[in-house]
Amino acid sequence: MAEDTIFAKIARGEISADIVYEDEVCVAFRDINPQAPTHILVIPRDPLSGLTDPATTPETLGHLASVCVRVAHEAGIADDGYRVVVNAGRNGGQSVAHLHFHILGGRAMAWPPG
Ligand code: AMP
């Protein structure tokens, strides 16, 4: 399980965030330092440390991915396309040790990512 991160506190409602969607499994909120016109994070309520946490299940990953699709649609970025990113570990650029999917949209994305 993950350490008690700022995302765990957001999931518990102890720290405010600009929440755009929530259900019994996850919370989606706007990134505080957006890298695109629309930048939303989707996190599980369970404090999973990331993709490689042994407690991260296919069911959780599938739910988070489907919520990304829903949130992107509701945010109005789906028609033009968007990017979903999960940074995993140090080389992946993960800075918060709580599993999160980034949804980025509202502009064209470059490839390869930096
Ligand atoms: P990563 O580098 O993949 O771990 O992404 C962490 C993301 O969390 C970054 O894009 C940060 O801007 C974002 N972030 C950090 N703290 C907060 C916060 N309190 N509310 C919203 N987003 C945050």
Coordinates of C-alpha atoms and ligand atoms in Angstrom, one line a residue:
M1 CA 0.0 0.0 0.0
A2 CA 1.1 3.6 -0.6
E3 CA 2.3 6.1 1.9
D4 CA -0.2 8.7 3.0
T5 CA 0.1 11.1 0.1
I6 CA -1.7 14.3 -0.8
F7 CA -3.9 12.3 -3.2
A8 CA -5.0 10.0 -0.4
K9 CA -6.0 13.1 1.5
I10 CA -7.9 14.4 -1.5
A11 CA -9.7 11.0 -1.8
R12 CA -10.7 11.2 1.9
G13 CA -11.9 14.8 1.5
E14 CA -9.3 16.1 3.9
I15 CA -7.7 18.4 1.2
S16 CA -9.8 20.3 -1.3
A17 CA -9.5 19.7 -5.0
D18 CA -11.4 20.7 -8.1
I19 CA -13.3 17.4 -8.4
V20 CA -15.1 16.7 -11.7
Y21 CA -16.2 13.2 -11.1
E22 CA -16.3 10.6 -8.2
D23 CA -17.8 7.2 -7.5
E24 CA -17.2 4.5 -4.9
V25 CA -13.9 3.5 -6.5
C26 CA -12.3 6.7 -7.7
V27 CA -12.0 10.4 -7.7
A28 CA -11.2 12.7 -10.7
F29 CA -10.0 16.2 -10.2
R30 CA -8.1 19.0 -12.1
D31 CA -4.3 18.9 -12.0
I32 CA -3.0 21.9 -9.9
N33 CA -0.3 22.5 -12.5
P34 CA -2.0 21.7 -15.8
Q35 CA 0.2 20.7 -18.8
A36 CA -2.6 21.2 -21.3
P37 CA -5.9 23.2 -21.5
T38 CA -7.6 20.3 -19.9
H39 CA -5.6 18.2 -17.4
I40 CA -7.5 15.9 -15.1
L41 CA -6.2 13.2 -12.7
V42 CA -8.2 10.0 -12.0
I43 CA -7.1 8.2 -8.7
P44 CA -8.4 5.2 -6.9
R45 CA -9.8 5.8 -3.4
D46 CA -7.6 2.9 -2.2
P47 CA -4.1 4.2 -1.5
L48 CA -2.3 2.1 -4.2
S49 CA 1.2 3.3 -4.8
G50 CA 1.1 2.9 -8.6
L51 CA 0.8 0.5 -11.5
T52 CA 3.2 -2.0 -9.9
D53 CA 1.6 -2.0 -6.5
P54 CA 0.7 -5.7 -5.9
A55 CA -2.7 -4.6 -4.7
T56 CA -3.5 -2.9 -8.1
T57 CA -6.0 -5.2 -9.8
P58 CA -7.1 -5.5 -13.4
E59 CA -10.6 -4.5 -12.2
T60 CA -9.3 -1.3 -10.7
L61 CA -7.3 -0.4 -13.8
G62 CA -10.2 -1.2 -16.0
H63 CA -12.5 1.0 -13.9
L64 CA -10.0 3.9 -13.9
A65 CA -9.5 3.6 -17.7
S66 CA -13.3 3.6 -18.3
V67 CA -13.7 6.6 -16.0
C68 CA -11.0 8.4 -18.1
V69 CA -13.1 7.9 -21.2
R70 CA -16.2 9.2 -19.4
V71 CA -14.4 12.2 -17.9
A72 CA -12.8 13.1 -21.2
H73 CA -16.2 13.1 -22.9
E74 CA -17.8 15.2 -20.2
A75 CA -14.8 17.6 -20.3
G76 CA -15.5 18.2 -24.0
I77 CA -12.1 16.9 -25.3
A78 CA -13.1 13.6 -26.7
D79 CA -14.1 14.6 -30.2
D80 CA -10.6 16.1 -31.0
G81 CA -8.7 13.4 -29.1
Y82 CA -6.7 13.4 -25.9
R83 CA -4.0 11.5 -24.1
V84 CA -4.1 9.2 -21.1
V85 CA -0.8 8.8 -19.3
V86 CA 0.3 6.8 -16.2
N87 CA 3.8 7.6 -15.0
A88 CA 5.3 4.6 -13.2
G89 CA 8.3 4.9 -10.9
R90 CA 11.3 7.1 -11.0
N91 CA 12.2 6.7 -14.7
G92 CA 8.5 7.1 -15.6
G93 CA 8.4 10.5 -13.9
Q94 CA 6.0 9.5 -11.2
S95 CA 6.2 12.2 -8.4
V96 CA 3.2 11.2 -6.2
A97 CA 3.2 7.6 -4.9
H98 CA -0.6 7.1 -5.3
L99 CA -1.8 5.5 -8.6
H100 CA -3.1 8.2 -11.0
F101 CA -4.1 8.4 -14.6
H102 CA -3.5 11.8 -16.3
I103 CA -6.1 12.9 -18.9
L104 CA -4.6 15.6 -21.2
G105 CA -6.5 17.4 -23.9
G106 CA -7.5 20.6 -25.6
R107 CA -4.3 20.8 -27.7
A108 CA -2.3 18.5 -30.0
M109 CA 0.2 16.3 -28.2
A110 CA 3.8 15.7 -29.3
W111 CA 5.4 12.3 -29.6
P112 CA 7.7 11.0 -28.2
P113 CA 7.0 12.5 -24.8
G114 CA 10.0 14.0 -23.0
Ligands
AMP1 P1 3.1 12.4 -11.6 O1 4.4 13.3 -11.8 O2 2.7 11.6 -12.7 O3 3.2 11.7 -10.2 O4 1.9 13.5 -11.5 C1 1.6 14.1 -10.3 C2 0.7 15.3 -10.7 O5 0.0 15.7 -9.5 C3 1.4 16.5 -11.2 O6 0.9 16.8 -12.5 C4 1.0 17.6 -10.2 O7 0.8 18.8 -10.9 C5 -0.3 17.0 -9.6 N1 -0.6 17.5 -8.3 C6 0.2 17.5 -7.2 N2 -0.4 18.0 -6.1 C7 -1.7 18.3 -6.5 C8 -2.9 18.7 -5.9 N3 -2.9 19.1 -4.6 N4 -4.0 18.9 -6.6 C9 -4.0 18.6 -7.9 N5 -3.0 18.1 -8.6 C10 -1.8 18.0 -7.9

